[in-house]
Coordinates of C-alpha atoms and ligand atoms in Angstrom, one line a residue:
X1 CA 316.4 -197.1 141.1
X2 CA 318.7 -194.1 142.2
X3 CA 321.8 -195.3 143.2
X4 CA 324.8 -192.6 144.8
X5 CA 326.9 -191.2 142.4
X6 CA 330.5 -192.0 142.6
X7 CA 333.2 -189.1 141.6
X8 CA 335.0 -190.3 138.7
X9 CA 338.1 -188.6 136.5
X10 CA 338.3 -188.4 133.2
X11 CA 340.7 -190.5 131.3
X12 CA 344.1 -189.0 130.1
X13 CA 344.2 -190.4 127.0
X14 CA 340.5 -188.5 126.4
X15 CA 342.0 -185.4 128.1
X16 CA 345.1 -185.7 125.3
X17 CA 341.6 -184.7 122.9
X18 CA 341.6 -180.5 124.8
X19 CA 344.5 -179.6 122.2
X20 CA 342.9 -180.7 118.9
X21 CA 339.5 -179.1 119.9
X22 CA 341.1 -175.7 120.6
X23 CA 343.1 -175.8 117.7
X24 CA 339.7 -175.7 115.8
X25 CA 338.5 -173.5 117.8
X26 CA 340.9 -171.0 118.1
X27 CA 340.8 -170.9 114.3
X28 CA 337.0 -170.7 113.4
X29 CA 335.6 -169.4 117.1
X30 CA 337.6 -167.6 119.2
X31 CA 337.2 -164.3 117.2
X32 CA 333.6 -164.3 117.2
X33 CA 331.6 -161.5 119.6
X34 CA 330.7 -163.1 123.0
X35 CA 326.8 -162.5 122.0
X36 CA 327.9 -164.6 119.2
X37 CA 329.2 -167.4 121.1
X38 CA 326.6 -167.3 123.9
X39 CA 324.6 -169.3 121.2
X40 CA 326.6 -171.7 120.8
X41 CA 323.6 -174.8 121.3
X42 CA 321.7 -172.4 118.7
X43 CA 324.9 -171.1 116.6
X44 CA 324.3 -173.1 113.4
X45 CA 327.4 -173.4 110.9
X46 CA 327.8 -176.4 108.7
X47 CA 331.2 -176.1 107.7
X48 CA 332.3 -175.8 111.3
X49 CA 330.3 -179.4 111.9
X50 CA 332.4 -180.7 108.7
X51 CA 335.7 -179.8 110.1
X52 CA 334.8 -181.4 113.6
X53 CA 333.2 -184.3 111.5
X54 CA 337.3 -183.9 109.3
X55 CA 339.4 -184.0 112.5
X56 CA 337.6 -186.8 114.2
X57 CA 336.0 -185.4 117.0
X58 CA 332.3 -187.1 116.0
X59 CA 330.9 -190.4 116.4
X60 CA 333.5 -190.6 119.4
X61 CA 331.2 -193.1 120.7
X62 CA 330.2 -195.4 117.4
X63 CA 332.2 -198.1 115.7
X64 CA 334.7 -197.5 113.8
X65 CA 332.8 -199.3 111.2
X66 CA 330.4 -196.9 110.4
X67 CA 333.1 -194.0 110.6
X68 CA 333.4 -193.6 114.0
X69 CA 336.1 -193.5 116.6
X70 CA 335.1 -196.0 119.2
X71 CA 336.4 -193.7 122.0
X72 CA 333.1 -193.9 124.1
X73 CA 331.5 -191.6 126.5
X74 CA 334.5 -190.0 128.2
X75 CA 335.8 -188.6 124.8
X76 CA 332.8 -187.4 124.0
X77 CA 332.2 -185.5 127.5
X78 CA 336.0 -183.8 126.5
X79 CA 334.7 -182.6 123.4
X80 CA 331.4 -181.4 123.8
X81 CA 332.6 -179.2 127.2
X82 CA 335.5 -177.3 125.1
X83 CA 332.7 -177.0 121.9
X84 CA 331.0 -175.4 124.8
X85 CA 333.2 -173.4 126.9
X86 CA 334.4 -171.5 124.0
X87 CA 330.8 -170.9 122.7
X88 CA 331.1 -172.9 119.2
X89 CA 328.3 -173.0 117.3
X90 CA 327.5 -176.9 117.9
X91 CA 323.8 -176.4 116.6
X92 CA 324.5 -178.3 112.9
X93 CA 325.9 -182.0 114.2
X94 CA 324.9 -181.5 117.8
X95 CA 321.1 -183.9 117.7
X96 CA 322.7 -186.0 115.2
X97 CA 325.3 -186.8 117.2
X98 CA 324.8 -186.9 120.1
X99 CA 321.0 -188.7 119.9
X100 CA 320.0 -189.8 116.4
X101 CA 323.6 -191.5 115.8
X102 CA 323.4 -193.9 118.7
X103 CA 319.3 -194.2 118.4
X104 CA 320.3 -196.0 114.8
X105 CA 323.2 -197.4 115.8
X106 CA 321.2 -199.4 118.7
X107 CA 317.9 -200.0 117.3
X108 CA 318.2 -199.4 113.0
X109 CA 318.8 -202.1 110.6
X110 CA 322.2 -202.7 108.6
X111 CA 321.0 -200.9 105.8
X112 CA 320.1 -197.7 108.0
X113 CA 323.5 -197.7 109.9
X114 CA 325.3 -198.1 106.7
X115 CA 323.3 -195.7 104.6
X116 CA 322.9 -192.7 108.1
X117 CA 325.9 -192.9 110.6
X118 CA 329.0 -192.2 108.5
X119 CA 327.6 -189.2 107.5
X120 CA 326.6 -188.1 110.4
X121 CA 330.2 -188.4 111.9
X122 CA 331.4 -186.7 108.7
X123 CA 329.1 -183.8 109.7
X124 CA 327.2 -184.4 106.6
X125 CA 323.4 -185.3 107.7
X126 CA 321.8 -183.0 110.0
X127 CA 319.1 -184.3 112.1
X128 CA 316.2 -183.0 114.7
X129 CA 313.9 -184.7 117.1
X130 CA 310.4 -185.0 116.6
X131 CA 308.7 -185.9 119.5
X132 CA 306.9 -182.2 120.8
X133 CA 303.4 -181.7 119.5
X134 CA 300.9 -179.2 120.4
X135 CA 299.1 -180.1 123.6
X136 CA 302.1 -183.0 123.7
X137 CA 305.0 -181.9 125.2
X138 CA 305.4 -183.3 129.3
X139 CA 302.2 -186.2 128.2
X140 CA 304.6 -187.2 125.0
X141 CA 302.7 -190.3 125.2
X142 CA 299.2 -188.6 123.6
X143 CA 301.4 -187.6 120.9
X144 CA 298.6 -187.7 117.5
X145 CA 300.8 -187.6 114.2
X146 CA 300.1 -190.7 112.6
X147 CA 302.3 -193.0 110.1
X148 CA 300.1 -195.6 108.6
X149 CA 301.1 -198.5 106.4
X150 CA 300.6 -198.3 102.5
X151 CA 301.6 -201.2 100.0
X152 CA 304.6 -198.7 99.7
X153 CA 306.0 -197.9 102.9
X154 CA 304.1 -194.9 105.4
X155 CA 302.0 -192.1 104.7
X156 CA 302.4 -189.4 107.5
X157 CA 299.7 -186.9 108.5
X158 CA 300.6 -184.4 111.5
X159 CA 302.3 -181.5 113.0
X160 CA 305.1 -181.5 115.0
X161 CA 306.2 -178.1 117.1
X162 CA 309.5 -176.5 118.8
X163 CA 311.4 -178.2 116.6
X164 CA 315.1 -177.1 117.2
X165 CA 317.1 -176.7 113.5
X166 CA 314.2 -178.9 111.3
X167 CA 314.5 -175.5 109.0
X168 CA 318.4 -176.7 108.6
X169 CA 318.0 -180.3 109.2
X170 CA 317.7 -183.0 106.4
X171 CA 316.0 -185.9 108.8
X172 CA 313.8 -186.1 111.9
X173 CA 313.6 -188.9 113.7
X174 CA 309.8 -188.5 115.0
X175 CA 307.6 -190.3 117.5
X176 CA 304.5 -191.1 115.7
X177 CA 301.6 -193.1 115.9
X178 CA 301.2 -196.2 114.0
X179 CA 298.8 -197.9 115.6
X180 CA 295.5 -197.5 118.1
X181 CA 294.2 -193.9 119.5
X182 CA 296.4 -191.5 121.7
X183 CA 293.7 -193.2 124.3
X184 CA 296.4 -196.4 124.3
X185 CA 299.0 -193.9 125.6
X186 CA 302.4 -195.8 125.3
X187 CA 300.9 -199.4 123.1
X188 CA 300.9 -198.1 119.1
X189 CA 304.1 -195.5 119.4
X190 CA 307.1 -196.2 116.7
X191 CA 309.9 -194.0 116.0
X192 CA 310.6 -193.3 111.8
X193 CA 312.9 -191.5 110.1
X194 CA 311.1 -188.6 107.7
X195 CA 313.6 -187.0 105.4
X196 CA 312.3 -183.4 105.2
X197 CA 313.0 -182.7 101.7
X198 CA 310.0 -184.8 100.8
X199 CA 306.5 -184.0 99.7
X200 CA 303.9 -182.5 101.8
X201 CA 306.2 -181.6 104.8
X202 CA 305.9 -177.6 105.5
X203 CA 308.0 -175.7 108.1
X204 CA 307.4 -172.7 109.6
X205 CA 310.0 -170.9 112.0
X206 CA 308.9 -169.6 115.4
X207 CA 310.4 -166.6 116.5
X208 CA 311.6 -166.8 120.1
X209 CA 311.9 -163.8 123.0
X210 CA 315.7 -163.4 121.8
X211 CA 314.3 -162.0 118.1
X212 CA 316.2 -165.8 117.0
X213 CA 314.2 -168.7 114.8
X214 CA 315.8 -171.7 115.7
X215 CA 312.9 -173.9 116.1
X216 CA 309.8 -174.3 113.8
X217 CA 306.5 -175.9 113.8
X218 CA 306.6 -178.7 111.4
X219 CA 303.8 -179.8 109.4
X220 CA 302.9 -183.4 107.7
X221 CA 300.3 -183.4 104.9
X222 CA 300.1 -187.0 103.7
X223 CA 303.9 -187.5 103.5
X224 CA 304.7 -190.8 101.5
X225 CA 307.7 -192.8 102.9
X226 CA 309.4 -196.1 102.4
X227 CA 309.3 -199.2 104.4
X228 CA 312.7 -198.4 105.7
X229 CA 311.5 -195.3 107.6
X230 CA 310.4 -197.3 110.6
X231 CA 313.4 -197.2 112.9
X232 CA 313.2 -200.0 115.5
X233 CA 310.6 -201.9 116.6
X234 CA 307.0 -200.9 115.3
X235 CA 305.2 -200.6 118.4
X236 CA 308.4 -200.0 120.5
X237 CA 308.5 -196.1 119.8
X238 CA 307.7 -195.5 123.9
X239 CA 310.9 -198.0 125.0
X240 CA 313.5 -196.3 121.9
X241 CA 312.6 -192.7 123.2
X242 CA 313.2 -193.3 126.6
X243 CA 316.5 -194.4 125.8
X244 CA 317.1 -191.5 123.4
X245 CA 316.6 -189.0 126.1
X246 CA 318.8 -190.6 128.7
X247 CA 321.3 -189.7 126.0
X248 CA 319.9 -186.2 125.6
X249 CA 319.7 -185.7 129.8
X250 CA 323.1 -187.0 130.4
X251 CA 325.8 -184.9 128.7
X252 CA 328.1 -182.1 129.9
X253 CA 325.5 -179.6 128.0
X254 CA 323.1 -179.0 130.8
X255 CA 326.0 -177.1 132.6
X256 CA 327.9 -174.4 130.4
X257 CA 324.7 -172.5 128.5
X258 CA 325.7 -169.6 130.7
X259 CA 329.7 -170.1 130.6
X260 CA 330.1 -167.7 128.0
X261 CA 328.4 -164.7 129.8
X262 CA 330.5 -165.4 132.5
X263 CA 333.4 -165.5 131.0
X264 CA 332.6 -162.0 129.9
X265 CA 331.5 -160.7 133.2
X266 CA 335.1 -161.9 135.0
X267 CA 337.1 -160.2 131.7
X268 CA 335.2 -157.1 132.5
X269 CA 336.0 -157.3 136.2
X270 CA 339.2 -158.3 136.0
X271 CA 339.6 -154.8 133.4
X272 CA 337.7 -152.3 136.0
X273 CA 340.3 -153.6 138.5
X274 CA 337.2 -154.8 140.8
X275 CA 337.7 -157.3 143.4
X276 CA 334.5 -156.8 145.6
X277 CA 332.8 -159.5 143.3
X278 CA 336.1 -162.6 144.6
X279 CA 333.7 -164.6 147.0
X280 CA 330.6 -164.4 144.4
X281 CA 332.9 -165.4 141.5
X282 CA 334.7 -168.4 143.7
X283 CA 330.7 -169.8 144.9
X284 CA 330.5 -169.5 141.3
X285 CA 333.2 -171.3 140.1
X286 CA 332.5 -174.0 143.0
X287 CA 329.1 -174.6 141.8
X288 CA 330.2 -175.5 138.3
X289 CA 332.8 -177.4 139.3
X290 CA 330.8 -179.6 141.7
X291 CA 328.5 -179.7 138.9
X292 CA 331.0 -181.0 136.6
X293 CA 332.0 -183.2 139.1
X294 CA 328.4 -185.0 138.8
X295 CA 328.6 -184.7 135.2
X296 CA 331.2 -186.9 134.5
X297 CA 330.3 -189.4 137.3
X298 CA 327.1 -189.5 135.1
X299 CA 329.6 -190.3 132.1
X300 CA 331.0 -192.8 134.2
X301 CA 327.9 -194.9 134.4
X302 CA 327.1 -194.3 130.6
X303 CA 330.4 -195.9 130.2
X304 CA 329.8 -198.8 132.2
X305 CA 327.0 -199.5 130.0
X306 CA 324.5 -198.2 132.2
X307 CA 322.0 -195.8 132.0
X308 CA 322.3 -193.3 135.0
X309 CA 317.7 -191.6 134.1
X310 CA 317.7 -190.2 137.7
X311 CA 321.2 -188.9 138.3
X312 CA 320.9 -187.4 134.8
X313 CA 317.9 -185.6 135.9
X314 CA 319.8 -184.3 138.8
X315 CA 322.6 -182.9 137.0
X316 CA 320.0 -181.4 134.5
X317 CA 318.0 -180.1 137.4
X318 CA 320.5 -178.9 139.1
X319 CA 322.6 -177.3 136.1
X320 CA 319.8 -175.3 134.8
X321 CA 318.9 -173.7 137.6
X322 CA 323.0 -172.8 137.9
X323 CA 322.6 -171.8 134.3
X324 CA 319.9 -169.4 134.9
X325 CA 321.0 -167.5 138.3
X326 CA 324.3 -166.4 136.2
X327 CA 322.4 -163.8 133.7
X328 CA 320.8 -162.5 137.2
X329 CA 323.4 -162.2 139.3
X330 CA 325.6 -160.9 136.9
X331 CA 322.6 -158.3 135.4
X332 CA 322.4 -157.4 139.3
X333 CA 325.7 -156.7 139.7
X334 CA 326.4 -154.4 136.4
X335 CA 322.9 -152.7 138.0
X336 CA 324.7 -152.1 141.2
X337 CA 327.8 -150.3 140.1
X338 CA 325.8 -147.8 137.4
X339 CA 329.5 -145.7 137.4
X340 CA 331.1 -148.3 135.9
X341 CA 331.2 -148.0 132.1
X342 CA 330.0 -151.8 130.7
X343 CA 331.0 -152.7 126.6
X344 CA 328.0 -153.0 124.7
X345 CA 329.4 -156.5 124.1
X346 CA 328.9 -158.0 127.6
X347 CA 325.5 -155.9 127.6
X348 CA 324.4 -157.8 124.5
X349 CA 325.4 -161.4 126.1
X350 CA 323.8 -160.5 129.1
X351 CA 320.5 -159.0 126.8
X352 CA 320.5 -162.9 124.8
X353 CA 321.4 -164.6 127.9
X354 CA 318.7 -163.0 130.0
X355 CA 315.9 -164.3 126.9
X356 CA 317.0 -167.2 126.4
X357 CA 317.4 -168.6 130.0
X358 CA 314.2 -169.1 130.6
X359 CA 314.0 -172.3 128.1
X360 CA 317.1 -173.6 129.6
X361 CA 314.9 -175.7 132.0
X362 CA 312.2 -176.4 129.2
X363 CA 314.3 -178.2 126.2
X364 CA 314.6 -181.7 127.0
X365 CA 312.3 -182.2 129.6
X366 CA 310.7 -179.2 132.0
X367 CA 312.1 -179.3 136.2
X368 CA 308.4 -180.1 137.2
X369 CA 309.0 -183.4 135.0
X370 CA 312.5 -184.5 136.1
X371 CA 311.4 -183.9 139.5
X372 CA 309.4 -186.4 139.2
X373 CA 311.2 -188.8 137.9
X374 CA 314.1 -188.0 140.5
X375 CA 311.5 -188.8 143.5
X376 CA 309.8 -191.9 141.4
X377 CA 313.8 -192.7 141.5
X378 CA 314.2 -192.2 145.2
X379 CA 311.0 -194.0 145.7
X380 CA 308.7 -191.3 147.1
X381 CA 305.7 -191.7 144.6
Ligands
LIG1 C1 314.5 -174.1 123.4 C2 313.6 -175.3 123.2 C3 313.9 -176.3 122.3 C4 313.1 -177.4 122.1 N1 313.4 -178.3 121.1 C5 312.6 -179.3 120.9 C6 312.9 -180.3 119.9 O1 313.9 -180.1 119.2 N2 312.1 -181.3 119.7 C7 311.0 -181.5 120.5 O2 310.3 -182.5 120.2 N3 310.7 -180.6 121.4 C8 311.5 -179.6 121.7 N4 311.1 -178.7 122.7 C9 309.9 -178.8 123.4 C10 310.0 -179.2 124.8 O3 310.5 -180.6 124.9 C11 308.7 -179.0 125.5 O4 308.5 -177.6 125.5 C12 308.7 -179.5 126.9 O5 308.8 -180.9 127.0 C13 307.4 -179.1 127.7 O6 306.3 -179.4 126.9 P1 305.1 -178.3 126.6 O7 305.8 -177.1 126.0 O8 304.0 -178.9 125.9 O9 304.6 -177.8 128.1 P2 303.6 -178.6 129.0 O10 303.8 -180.0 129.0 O11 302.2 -178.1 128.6 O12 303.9 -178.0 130.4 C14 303.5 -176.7 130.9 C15 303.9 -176.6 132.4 O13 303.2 -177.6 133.1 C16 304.1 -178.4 133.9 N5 303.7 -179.8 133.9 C17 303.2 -180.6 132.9 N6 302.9 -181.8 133.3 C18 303.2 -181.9 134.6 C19 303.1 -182.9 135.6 N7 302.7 -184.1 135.3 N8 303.5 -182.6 136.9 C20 303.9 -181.3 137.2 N9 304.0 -180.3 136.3 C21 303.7 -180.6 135.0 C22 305.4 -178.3 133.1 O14 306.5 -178.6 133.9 C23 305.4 -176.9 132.6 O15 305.9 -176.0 133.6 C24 311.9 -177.5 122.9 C25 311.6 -176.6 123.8 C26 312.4 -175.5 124.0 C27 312.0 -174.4 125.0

């Protein structure tokens, strides 16, 4: 049930984590184009994940016996908005840790904590989420890949699509059928762990509007795997994914996809000596920072322990559609002073930014479906 959202402030000792961050990211980011950084959820670099994995910034929220830092939620949320903010390519450790990490931690077996986790807080094992099928996206629950039991383990048969980083990735973590029809909706649905290095699994990349490939369709062609794939429950797939996306909703991410480009835009209006664009700018700046605001009081509840599904959906909601006026308002403005000379640099932000914004309310989770969970929430349906 929705409950109000109470402001909440961020810890100092979790602030005291802004100076390590920037260090790293002065050194491997902050020379980087702006069209560069504006991928930042999609900029893939590996070694960059292994240096945050080196300085301790991941598994902020896992024990310290599986190589994490046991810093929780707040920590994270300090982290993940300076990644952000300065457009750092986030793409290689950001699933793993911020979804498959805790998904294992909560549900997995000793074995699977022991053998996944501290590699994923070293930056070491990339994962992606399988859940997205064709004709299975919103209606996850008709999802038709299939895992059946052999005297060996699973065989897998199935295709998965929009697969963010599987072409990088060394695991998904898919929901699959193991039992019934995709008639039984929620009963049969299991969660297992598919390393995609093993035989029978294709992947083919899917170019998106911005010219980028960052997802793929994935295919499953009889793909033999252990016992231990299953993670969780067998049968409990529908429960475990629900809890992975209230990870996935709840974040500081849903707010700063557009930061970069304006960034850009002030630099290049603070350069032309304009100051027509003050009251725009300030609504801007006041709409992320209430956003923010609701962000961390979101933190606030997944640091009590709780698990804030409709107030995430407002924030996400709500910081989409903030992420996707920006590129608008901004290309509107540049259109409106055509005497002004614009670098091709902002031009090429505002070119990616413009592309890309439209999946911004898409990944994770579409505005028609939040809605509804928001008003199920509020208890209007
Ligand atoms: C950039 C990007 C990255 C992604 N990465 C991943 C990933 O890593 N892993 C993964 O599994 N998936 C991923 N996805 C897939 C994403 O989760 C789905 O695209 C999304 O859930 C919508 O599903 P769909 O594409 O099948 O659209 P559909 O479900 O067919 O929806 C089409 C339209 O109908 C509307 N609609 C559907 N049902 C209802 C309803 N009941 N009431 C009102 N309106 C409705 C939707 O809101 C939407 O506007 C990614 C998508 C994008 C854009």
């Amino acid at each position: 049930m929705f409950d109000t959202l109470t402001l909440a402030q961020l810890p100092q000792q979790d602030e005291d984590l802004r100076p390590v961050v920037r260090d790293l990211v002065a050194r491997h980011v902050a020379a980087l184009p702006a069209d560069r950084r504006a991928r930042s959820w999609q900029g893939f670099d590996a070694s960059f994940s292994r240096a945050l994995g080196k300085a301790g910034l991941l598994g902020l929220t896992l024990p310290r016996a599986y190589g994490g830092h046991e810093r929780g939620p707040f920590a994270r949320f300090v982290v993940v908005e300076e990644l952000l903010s300065a457009g750092a390519p986030v793409a290689a450790h950001w699933i793993a840790d911020r979804q498959s990490a805790p998904l294992i931690h909560a549900y997995g077996t000793e074995a699977q904590r022991q053998f996944y986790i501290p590699r994923i807080c070293r930056g070491e094992a990339l994962f992606c989420i399988g859940m997205s099928e064709p004709g299975s996206g919103s209606d996850l629950a008709s999802v038709r890949t299939r895992a059946d039991r052999t005297a060996t383990g699973w065989v897998v048969k199935g295709q998965k699509i929009w697969t963010t980083n599987s072409l990088h990735s060394d695991y998904m973590i898919a929901l699959v059928r193991t039992s019934g029809t995709p008639d039984d909706r929620h009963a049969g649905l299991s969660q297992i762990i598919i390393d995609l290095k093993a035989p029978g699994v294709t992947i083919r990349p899917i170019v998106d509007l911005t010219g980028d490939a960052h997802f793929a369709e994935v295919f499953f062609d009889n793909v033999a795997l252990g016992h231990d794939a299953l993670v969780g429950g067998e049968g409990q797939g529908w429960q475990q994914v629900g809890a992975e996306l209230a990870f996935e909703r709840s974040g500081p991410e849903r707010i700063y996809s557009s930061v970069v480009l304006l960034d850009a835009w002030v630099q290049h209006l603070q350069a032309a000596g304009r100051s027509d664009c003050a009251a725009l700018v300030g609504r801007l700046t006041a709409e992320l920072a209430t956003l923010r605001a609701m962000s961390i009081a979101c933190t606030a509840r997944l640091a009590a322990g709780e698990s804030p599904v409709v107030e995430a959906s407002i924030v996400k909601d709500r910081g989409t559609g903030f992420e996707q006026e920006l590129p608008q308002v901004i290309g509107d403005d540049l259109a409106a002073h055509p005497d002004q000379p614009v670098g091709e640099e902002l031009y090429r932000t505002l070119l990616y930014v413009t592309h890309v914004a439209p999946s911004f309310s898409l990944r994770g989770g579409t505005r028609e479906i939040l809605r509804g969970i928001i008003a199920r929430g509020m208890g209007l349906r």
